[in-house]
CSV table of C-alpha atoms in Angstrom, one decimal:
chain,number,residue,atom,x,y,z
W,1,MET,CA,81.9,105.7,95.4
W,2,ILE,CA,83.3,109.1,96.5
W,3,PRO,CA,80.9,110.2,99.3
W,4,ALA,CA,79.1,113.4,98.4
W,5,ILE,CA,80.3,115.2,101.5
W,6,GLU,CA,83.9,114.8,100.3
W,7,LYS,CA,83.1,116.8,97.1
W,8,ALA,CA,81.1,119.4,99.0
W,9,SER,CA,82.5,123.0,99.5
W,10,VAL,CA,84.9,123.6,102.3
W,11,GLN,CA,82.2,125.6,104.2
W,12,GLU,CA,79.6,122.8,103.7
W,13,ILE,CA,82.1,120.3,105.0
W,14,LYS,CA,82.7,122.5,108.1
W,15,GLN,CA,79.0,122.9,108.8
W,16,PHE,CA,78.5,119.1,108.4
W,17,GLN,CA,81.3,118.4,110.9
W,18,GLU,CA,79.9,120.9,113.4
W,19,GLU,CA,76.6,119.1,113.4
W,20,LYS,CA,78.3,115.8,113.9
W,21,LEU,CA,80.4,117.3,116.7
W,22,LYS,CA,77.3,118.4,118.6
W,23,GLU,CA,75.9,114.9,118.3
W,24,LEU,CA,79.2,113.4,119.6
W,25,LEU,CA,79.3,115.7,122.6
W,26,VAL,CA,75.8,114.7,123.6
W,27,TYR,CA,76.7,111.0,123.2
W,28,LEU,CA,79.8,111.3,125.3
W,29,SER,CA,78.0,113.3,128.1
W,30,GLU,CA,75.5,110.4,128.3
W,31,HIS,CA,77.6,107.3,127.8
W,32,SER,CA,81.3,108.0,128.5
W,33,PRO,CA,82.3,107.8,132.1
W,34,TYR,CA,85.6,109.5,131.3
W,35,TYR,CA,84.3,112.4,129.3
W,36,LYS,CA,81.2,112.9,131.5
W,37,ALA,CA,83.5,113.3,134.5
W,38,MET,CA,85.9,115.6,132.5
W,39,PHE,CA,83.0,117.9,131.4
W,40,GLU,CA,81.8,118.2,135.0
W,41,ASN,CA,85.3,118.7,136.6
W,42,LYS,CA,86.3,121.3,134.0
W,43,LYS,CA,82.8,122.9,134.1
W,44,ILE,CA,82.4,122.6,130.3
W,45,ASP,CA,78.9,123.3,129.1
W,46,ILE,CA,78.7,121.3,125.8
W,47,GLU,CA,75.9,123.5,124.6
W,48,THR,CA,78.5,126.3,124.1
W,49,ILE,CA,80.6,124.0,121.7
W,50,LYS,CA,79.0,124.9,118.4
W,51,THR,CA,81.9,125.3,116.0
W,52,LEU,CA,85.1,123.5,115.2
W,53,GLU,CA,87.0,126.4,116.7
W,54,ASP,CA,85.1,125.9,120.0
W,55,LEU,CA,86.8,122.6,120.4
W,56,ARG,CA,89.7,124.6,121.9
W,57,LYS,CA,87.6,125.0,125.1
W,58,ILE,CA,87.9,121.3,125.7
W,59,PRO,CA,91.2,119.7,127.1
W,60,VAL,CA,93.0,117.3,124.9
W,61,THR,CA,93.1,113.5,125.5
W,62,THR,CA,96.5,111.8,125.6
W,63,LYS,CA,97.7,108.2,125.3
W,64,THR,CA,98.4,108.3,129.0
W,65,ASP,CA,94.8,109.3,129.8
W,66,ILE,CA,93.6,106.2,127.9
W,67,GLN,CA,96.3,103.9,129.4
W,68,GLU,CA,95.4,105.0,132.9
W,69,ASN,CA,91.6,105.0,132.4
W,70,ASN,CA,91.0,102.5,129.7
W,71,ASP,CA,87.7,101.1,131.0
W,72,ALA,CA,86.2,104.5,131.7
W,73,PHE,CA,86.5,105.4,127.9
W,74,PHE,CA,84.0,102.6,127.0
W,75,CYS,CA,80.5,103.9,126.1
W,76,VAL,CA,78.8,100.5,125.9
W,77,PRO,CA,78.5,97.5,128.2
W,78,MET,CA,81.1,94.8,127.4
W,79,HIS,CA,78.5,92.3,126.1
W,80,LYS,CA,78.1,94.7,123.2
W,81,ILE,CA,81.8,94.3,122.1
W,82,ILE,CA,82.0,92.0,119.1
W,83,ASP,CA,85.8,92.4,118.4
W,84,TYR,CA,88.7,93.2,120.6
W,85,ALA,CA,91.7,95.1,119.3
W,86,THR,CA,94.8,96.6,120.9
W,87,THR,CA,97.2,99.3,120.0
W,88,SER,CA,100.7,98.2,119.1
W,89,GLY,CA,102.2,99.7,122.3
W,90,THR,CA,104.9,101.6,120.4
W,91,LEU,CA,104.7,104.5,122.8
W,92,GLY,CA,103.8,102.7,126.0
W,93,ASP,CA,101.5,100.0,127.3
W,94,PRO,CA,99.0,98.7,124.7
W,95,VAL,CA,95.4,100.0,125.0
W,96,THR,CA,92.3,97.8,124.4
W,97,PHE,CA,89.8,99.0,121.8
W,98,GLY,CA,86.6,97.1,121.6
W,99,LEU,CA,84.3,97.4,118.6
W,100,THR,CA,80.6,96.9,118.4
W,101,ASP,CA,78.8,95.5,115.4
W,102,LYS,CA,78.1,99.1,114.3
W,103,ASP,CA,81.8,100.0,114.7
W,104,LEU,CA,82.8,97.1,112.5
W,105,ASP,CA,80.3,98.4,109.8
W,106,ARG,CA,82.0,101.9,110.2
W,107,LEU,CA,85.4,100.3,109.9
W,108,ALA,CA,84.4,98.5,106.7
W,109,TYR,CA,82.9,101.7,105.2
W,110,ASN,CA,86.1,103.6,106.1
W,111,GLU,CA,88.4,101.1,104.3
W,112,ALA,CA,86.0,100.7,101.3
W,113,ILE,CA,86.1,104.5,100.6
W,114,SER,CA,89.8,104.7,101.3
W,115,PHE,CA,90.5,101.8,98.9
W,116,VAL,CA,88.4,103.6,96.2
W,117,CYS,CA,90.5,106.7,96.8
W,118,SER,CA,93.5,104.6,95.8
W,119,GLY,CA,91.9,103.1,92.8
W,120,ILE,CA,90.6,99.7,93.9
W,121,GLN,CA,87.2,98.8,92.3
W,122,GLU,CA,84.6,96.2,92.7
W,123,GLY,CA,85.9,92.9,91.2
W,124,ASP,CA,89.6,93.7,91.7
W,125,VAL,CA,91.7,91.0,93.4
W,126,VAL,CA,93.8,92.2,96.3
W,127,GLN,CA,96.5,90.3,98.2
W,128,LEU,CA,96.6,91.0,101.9
W,129,MET,CA,100.2,90.8,103.1
W,130,THR,CA,99.5,91.7,106.7
W,131,THR,CA,98.3,89.8,109.8
W,132,MET,CA,94.6,89.5,110.8
W,133,ASP,CA,95.4,87.9,114.2
W,134,ARG,CA,97.1,89.2,117.4
W,135,ARG,CA,94.3,91.7,118.1
W,136,PHE,CA,95.5,93.7,115.1
W,137,MET,CA,92.7,96.0,113.8
W,138,ALA,CA,94.2,96.9,110.5
W,139,GLY,CA,94.3,93.4,108.9
W,140,LEU,CA,90.6,92.9,109.8
W,141,ALA,CA,89.7,96.4,108.5
W,142,TYR,CA,91.3,95.7,105.2
W,143,PHE,CA,89.4,92.4,104.8
W,144,LEU,CA,86.1,94.1,105.8
W,145,GLY,CA,86.6,97.0,103.5
W,146,LEU,CA,87.4,94.8,100.5
W,147,ARG,CA,84.3,92.7,101.2
W,148,LYS,CA,82.1,95.8,101.4
W,149,LEU,CA,83.6,97.1,98.2
W,150,GLY,CA,83.1,93.8,96.3
W,151,ALA,CA,86.8,93.1,95.7
W,152,GLY,CA,88.4,89.7,96.2
W,153,ALA,CA,90.8,89.2,99.1
W,154,ILE,CA,93.8,86.8,99.2
W,155,ARG,CA,94.6,86.4,102.9
W,156,VAL,CA,98.3,85.4,102.7
W,157,GLY,CA,99.5,87.2,105.8
W,158,ALA,CA,102.9,88.8,106.5
W,159,GLY,CA,106.3,87.6,105.4
W,160,ILE,CA,107.4,84.5,103.4
W,161,PRO,CA,108.3,85.9,99.9
W,162,GLU,CA,107.9,82.4,98.4
W,163,LEU,CA,104.3,82.1,99.5
W,164,GLN,CA,103.5,85.6,98.4
W,165,TRP,CA,104.8,85.0,94.9
W,166,ASP,CA,103.1,81.6,94.7
W,167,SER,CA,99.8,83.4,95.4
W,168,ILE,CA,100.5,86.3,93.0
W,169,LEU,CA,101.3,83.8,90.2
W,170,LYS,CA,98.3,81.6,91.0
W,171,TYR,CA,95.5,84.2,91.7
W,172,LYS,CA,96.9,87.2,89.8
W,173,PRO,CA,96.0,90.1,92.2
W,174,LYS,CA,96.0,93.6,90.8
W,175,TYR,CA,96.8,95.2,94.2
W,176,LEU,CA,98.9,94.3,97.2
W,177,ILE,CA,98.5,95.6,100.7
W,178,ALA,CA,102.0,95.5,102.2
W,179,VAL,CA,104.8,97.1,104.3
W,180,PRO,CA,106.9,98.8,101.5
W,181,SER,CA,110.3,97.7,102.8
W,182,PHE,CA,109.1,94.0,102.4
W,183,LEU,CA,108.7,94.7,98.7
W,184,LEU,CA,112.5,94.8,98.5
W,185,LYS,CA,112.6,91.3,99.8
W,186,MET,CA,109.9,90.3,97.3
W,187,ILE,CA,112.1,91.7,94.5
W,188,GLU,CA,115.2,90.0,95.8
W,189,TYR,CA,113.4,86.6,96.0
W,190,ALA,CA,112.0,87.1,92.5
W,191,GLU,CA,115.4,87.9,91.0
W,192,SER,CA,116.9,84.9,92.7
W,193,ASN,CA,114.2,82.6,91.4
W,194,ASN,CA,113.8,83.8,87.9
W,195,ILE,CA,110.4,85.5,88.4
W,196,ASP,CA,109.7,88.3,86.0
W,197,TYR,CA,108.0,90.6,88.6
W,198,ASN,CA,107.4,93.4,86.0
W,199,ALA,CA,105.4,90.9,84.0
W,200,SER,CA,103.2,89.9,87.0
W,201,SER,CA,99.6,90.9,87.5
W,202,VAL,CA,100.5,93.4,90.2
W,203,GLU,CA,99.8,97.1,89.2
W,204,SER,CA,99.7,98.9,92.5
W,205,VAL,CA,100.5,98.5,96.2
W,206,ILE,CA,98.7,100.1,99.1
W,207,CYS,CA,101.6,100.7,101.4
W,208,ILE,CA,101.2,100.6,105.2
W,209,GLY,CA,103.4,101.3,108.2
W,210,GLU,CA,106.2,103.2,106.5
W,211,SER,CA,106.3,106.5,104.7
W,212,LEU,CA,106.8,106.7,101.0
W,213,ARG,CA,107.1,110.5,100.6
W,214,ASN,CA,109.3,113.4,101.6
W,215,GLN,CA,107.6,116.5,103.0
W,216,ASP,CA,107.2,117.9,99.4
W,217,PHE,CA,105.6,114.6,98.3
W,218,SER,CA,108.7,113.6,96.3
W,219,PRO,CA,109.5,109.9,96.6
W,220,SER,CA,111.5,108.8,99.6
W,221,ILE,CA,114.6,106.7,99.2
W,222,LEU,CA,112.6,103.6,100.0
W,223,ALA,CA,110.0,104.4,97.3
W,224,LYS,CA,112.8,105.1,94.8
W,225,ARG,CA,114.5,101.8,95.5
W,226,ILE,CA,111.3,100.0,94.9
W,227,ALA,CA,110.2,102.0,91.8
W,228,ASP,CA,113.6,101.7,90.2
W,229,LYS,CA,113.1,98.0,89.8
W,230,TRP,CA,109.4,97.2,90.1
W,231,ASN,CA,107.0,99.2,87.8
W,232,VAL,CA,104.1,99.5,90.2
W,233,LYS,CA,102.2,102.4,91.7
W,234,LEU,CA,102.9,103.0,95.4
W,235,PHE,CA,100.0,104.5,97.4
W,236,SER,CA,100.9,105.8,100.9
W,237,THR,CA,98.4,105.5,103.8
W,238,TYR,CA,98.1,106.8,107.4
W,239,ALA,CA,95.9,105.2,110.1
W,240,SER,CA,95.9,104.1,113.7
W,241,THR,CA,93.9,101.9,115.9
W,242,GLU,CA,92.7,104.8,118.1
W,243,MET,CA,91.0,106.6,115.2
W,244,SER,CA,89.6,103.6,113.3
W,245,THR,CA,90.0,105.7,110.2
W,246,ALA,CA,92.4,105.7,107.3
W,247,PHE,CA,93.9,108.5,105.2
W,248,ASN,CA,94.7,107.1,101.7
W,249,GLU,CA,96.4,108.9,98.8
W,250,CYS,CA,94.5,109.3,95.6
W,251,GLU,CA,96.1,108.9,92.1
W,252,HIS,CA,97.7,112.4,92.5
W,253,PHE,CA,99.9,111.3,95.4
W,254,GLN,CA,99.6,114.6,97.4
W,255,GLY,CA,98.8,113.3,100.9
W,256,GLY,CA,96.1,111.1,102.5
W,257,HIS,CA,92.5,112.4,102.1
W,258,GLN,CA,90.5,113.0,105.2
W,259,HIS,CA,87.0,111.5,105.5
W,260,PRO,CA,85.1,114.3,107.1
W,261,GLU,CA,82.1,112.0,108.0
W,262,LEU,CA,84.5,109.9,110.1
W,263,ILE,CA,87.0,112.2,111.7
W,264,ILE,CA,87.8,115.8,112.7
W,265,THR,CA,91.5,116.8,112.5
W,266,GLU,CA,93.5,119.5,114.3
W,267,ILE,CA,97.2,120.3,114.2
W,268,LEU,CA,98.4,121.5,117.5
W,269,ASP,CA,101.7,123.0,118.9
W,270,GLU,CA,103.4,122.3,122.2
W,271,GLY,CA,100.9,124.4,124.0
W,272,ASN,CA,97.9,122.6,122.5
W,273,GLN,CA,97.1,125.6,120.3
W,274,PRO,CA,96.5,125.4,116.5
W,275,VAL,CA,99.6,125.9,114.4
W,276,LYS,CA,99.5,128.4,111.5
W,277,GLN,CA,98.4,127.1,108.2
W,278,GLY,CA,101.1,125.1,106.5
W,279,GLU,CA,103.1,124.5,109.7
W,280,SER,CA,103.9,121.1,111.3
W,281,GLY,CA,102.4,120.1,114.6
W,282,GLU,CA,100.8,117.1,116.4
W,283,LEU,CA,97.9,115.5,114.7
W,284,THR,CA,94.9,115.6,117.1
W,285,ILE,CA,91.7,113.8,116.1
W,286,THR,CA,88.1,113.6,117.2
W,287,THR,CA,86.3,110.4,116.0
W,288,LEU,CA,82.8,110.6,114.5
W,289,GLY,CA,80.4,107.7,114.4
W,290,VAL,CA,82.3,105.4,116.8
W,291,GLU,CA,80.0,103.7,119.3
W,292,ALA,CA,82.2,101.7,121.8
W,293,LEU,CA,85.2,104.0,122.4
W,294,PRO,CA,85.0,107.4,120.7
W,295,LEU,CA,87.8,109.9,121.3
W,296,LEU,CA,87.6,113.7,121.7
W,297,ARG,CA,90.7,115.8,120.8
W,298,PHE,CA,93.0,112.8,121.0
W,299,LYS,CA,96.7,113.6,120.5
W,300,THR,CA,98.2,111.0,118.2
W,301,GLY,CA,101.8,111.8,118.9
W,302,ASP,CA,102.5,112.1,115.2
W,303,ILE,CA,104.0,115.3,113.8
W,304,VAL,CA,102.5,116.2,110.4
W,305,LYS,CA,101.3,119.0,108.1
W,306,LEU,CA,97.7,119.4,106.7
W,307,HIS,CA,97.3,120.4,103.1
W,308,SER,CA,94.2,122.2,102.1
W,309,GLU,CA,94.8,123.4,98.5
W,310,PRO,CA,92.4,121.8,96.0
W,311,CYS,CA,93.2,118.3,94.8
W,312,PRO,CA,92.6,117.4,91.1
W,313,CYS,CA,90.7,114.3,92.1
W,314,GLY,CA,87.7,116.4,93.0
W,315,ARG,CA,87.7,115.9,96.7
W,316,ASN,CA,87.6,119.1,98.8
W,317,THR,CA,88.9,117.4,101.9
W,318,VAL,CA,92.1,118.3,103.7
W,319,ARG,CA,95.0,115.9,103.2
W,320,VAL,CA,97.5,114.6,105.8
W,321,GLY,CA,101.1,114.9,104.7
W,322,PRO,CA,103.9,112.4,105.5
W,323,VAL,CA,104.6,111.8,109.1
W,324,LEU,CA,107.7,113.8,110.1
W,325,GLY,CA,108.1,111.8,113.2
W,326,ARG,CA,106.6,110.9,116.6
W,327,LYS,CA,106.7,113.6,119.2
W,328,GLN,CA,108.1,111.3,121.9
W,329,HIS,CA,110.7,110.1,119.4
W,330,MET,CA,112.2,113.5,118.7
W,331,ILE,CA,116.0,113.5,119.1
W,332,LYS,CA,118.2,116.4,119.9
W,333,TYR,CA,121.6,115.4,118.7
W,334,LYS,CA,124.5,117.9,118.7
W,335,GLY,CA,122.1,120.9,118.2
W,336,THR,CA,120.1,119.2,115.5
W,337,THR,CA,116.5,118.0,115.8
W,338,LEU,CA,116.0,114.6,114.3
W,339,TYR,CA,113.1,112.1,113.9
W,340,PRO,CA,113.7,108.3,113.2
W,341,PRO,CA,111.8,108.2,109.8
W,342,ALA,CA,114.5,110.4,108.2
W,343,MET,CA,117.2,108.1,109.5
W,344,HIS,CA,115.4,105.0,108.5
W,345,ASP,CA,115.1,106.3,104.9
W,346,LEU,CA,118.8,107.2,104.7
W,347,LEU,CA,119.8,103.7,105.8
W,348,ARG,CA,117.6,102.2,103.0
W,349,PHE,CA,119.8,104.1,100.5
W,350,PHE,CA,122.5,101.4,101.0
W,351,GLU,CA,121.7,98.0,99.4
W,352,GLY,CA,124.5,96.4,101.4
W,353,ILE,CA,122.5,96.9,104.6
W,354,GLN,CA,120.4,93.8,105.3
W,355,SER,CA,118.7,95.2,108.4
W,356,HIS,CA,119.3,98.0,110.9
W,357,LEU,CA,118.3,99.1,114.4
W,358,ILE,CA,118.5,102.7,115.7
W,359,GLU,CA,119.1,103.0,119.5
W,360,ILE,CA,118.7,106.3,121.4
W,361,SER,CA,120.2,106.7,124.9
W,362,THR,CA,121.2,109.4,127.3
W,363,ASN,CA,124.9,110.0,127.9
W,364,ASP,CA,126.7,111.2,131.1
W,365,LEU,CA,126.1,114.8,130.1
W,366,GLY,CA,122.3,114.2,129.9
W,367,THR,CA,122.1,114.6,126.1
W,368,ASP,CA,120.9,112.2,123.4
W,369,GLU,CA,123.2,109.6,121.9
W,370,ILE,CA,122.5,107.7,118.6
W,371,LEU,CA,123.8,104.2,118.0
W,372,ILE,CA,123.0,102.5,114.7
W,373,LYS,CA,123.4,98.7,114.6
W,374,ILE,CA,123.7,97.3,111.1
W,375,ALA,CA,123.7,93.8,109.7
W,376,SER,CA,125.4,93.5,106.3
W,377,ASP,CA,126.5,90.6,104.2
W,378,GLN,CA,129.6,92.7,103.3
W,379,PRO,CA,130.6,94.7,106.4
W,380,SER,CA,133.6,97.0,105.8
W,381,GLU,CA,135.2,100.2,107.0
W,382,GLU,CA,134.4,101.6,103.6
W,383,LEU,CA,130.6,100.9,104.0
W,384,MET,CA,130.7,102.4,107.5
W,385,ASN,CA,132.4,105.6,106.3
W,386,GLN,CA,129.9,105.9,103.4
W,387,ILE,CA,127.0,105.6,105.9
W,388,LYS,CA,128.5,108.3,108.2
W,389,ASP,CA,129.3,110.6,105.2
W,390,HIS,CA,125.7,110.2,104.0
W,391,PHE,CA,124.3,111.1,107.4
W,392,ARG,CA,126.6,114.1,107.5
W,393,ALA,CA,125.6,115.3,104.1
W,394,LYS,CA,121.8,114.8,104.5
W,395,LEU,CA,121.2,115.4,108.3
W,396,ARG,CA,124.3,117.3,109.3
W,397,VAL,CA,125.2,114.8,112.1
W,398,THR,CA,127.3,111.7,112.3
W,399,PRO,CA,125.9,109.0,114.6
W,400,LYS,CA,127.9,106.0,116.0
W,401,VAL,CA,127.6,103.0,113.7
W,402,GLU,CA,128.5,99.4,114.5
W,403,PHE,CA,128.1,96.1,112.6
W,404,VAL,CA,126.4,93.2,114.3
W,405,ALA,CA,125.5,89.7,113.2
W,406,GLN,CA,122.2,89.3,111.3
W,407,ASP,CA,120.8,86.6,113.6
W,408,GLU,CA,121.7,88.7,116.7
W,409,LEU,CA,119.9,91.8,115.2
W,410,ALA,CA,116.9,89.7,114.1
W,411,LYS,CA,116.2,88.7,117.7
W,412,ILE,CA,115.6,92.3,118.6
W,413,ILE,CA,113.8,93.4,115.4
W,414,PHE,CA,111.4,90.5,115.3
W,415,PRO,CA,110.5,89.6,118.9
W,416,PRO,CA,107.9,86.8,119.2
W,417,MET,CA,105.1,88.9,120.7
W,418,SER,CA,105.4,91.9,118.4
W,419,ARG,CA,103.1,92.6,115.4
W,420,LYS,CA,105.6,95.0,113.8
W,421,PRO,CA,109.3,94.9,113.3
W,422,ILE,CA,111.2,96.9,115.9
W,423,THR,CA,113.8,99.1,114.2
W,424,PHE,CA,113.9,101.9,116.8
W,425,LEU,CA,114.7,101.5,120.5
W,426,ASP,CA,114.4,104.5,122.8
W,427,LYS,CA,116.4,103.8,126.0
W,428,ARG,CA,116.2,107.4,127.3
W,429,PRO,CA,114.8,107.7,130.9
């Protein structure tokens, strides 16, 4: 089920996307109040936008633009909206994304071909370990994609290791869709309850929400901790509500494949100019085929690299590498630039850490301060020193570390209204 365009030549893919871009610009100029006004105010003649390179003539769209003008981005009357979704609000106020019937079909197609990329086939049974409620687009997308593919879905939802194992042992899924750090809790529960997890039906996990790879695609500490115990394949993914598109790894684990029929990607520097090939920058996307709320040159806030060397799987699409961090989460600490994902991964090295929270604040000198709050069943000065030494060795800095009670930390990490655990708090002005 690999779409023909994904096996086409690089030049054919480019020409295909340029035709789709022209169609999008006409659609936006006729239906989007926001983009129609922007074209007029910036005196942009869309007839002059003929190539992907011509996109640079158009200003970028930011999260703030959508937050401040949410309604103006809608291209259809509200009675056409079939499903309402919102962003998680990680980088500010949540944004509403409505989907039409056509958008739901596109979402299902996207997930179906993304799952195929990671090896799921018709007839496979897949356990969904993520929520479908709380206006969360991803959980619905996974279900629609599995349905379109002809795979079975077990809708267990998030959390509760006992219930997850009950379903695994009863329905024997081949795949799980899960947040990878939760797999460690699954392993812990299995070991405490005499469940032979390596003899279970589970062969692979589609991992969401957390990175599994270092920048060279070697396994992260989190991935190693899982793989050292549980003999399953771990597939990394990248997606967001704004782009209604997923980038899944194939069996060669060399980054998430782009679907050129659904999205155009750019990597931009601080001045909104394309970075040199192989350099990191902010992923900027243009959605294709979205009816209700299409986006043009939307800056995701995620710092990544694109990889364009051929993939042995036969797809000629570019691949998105692991997220280095979020632009707004960049930390300057004692002369070193840091992003939270690297710190999260280092903390997972220690099995004595039950949970953690990274807090960033500004000190009296106006510079960044890092405080890491840790819950451990065996807090000790030795563990604290090991954590600091590990940070010094791997990241060349030593943050402040303090132990707190697990129940106290859980209140911050798992607030009632949040769809995702909060393990990073940015208190900078």
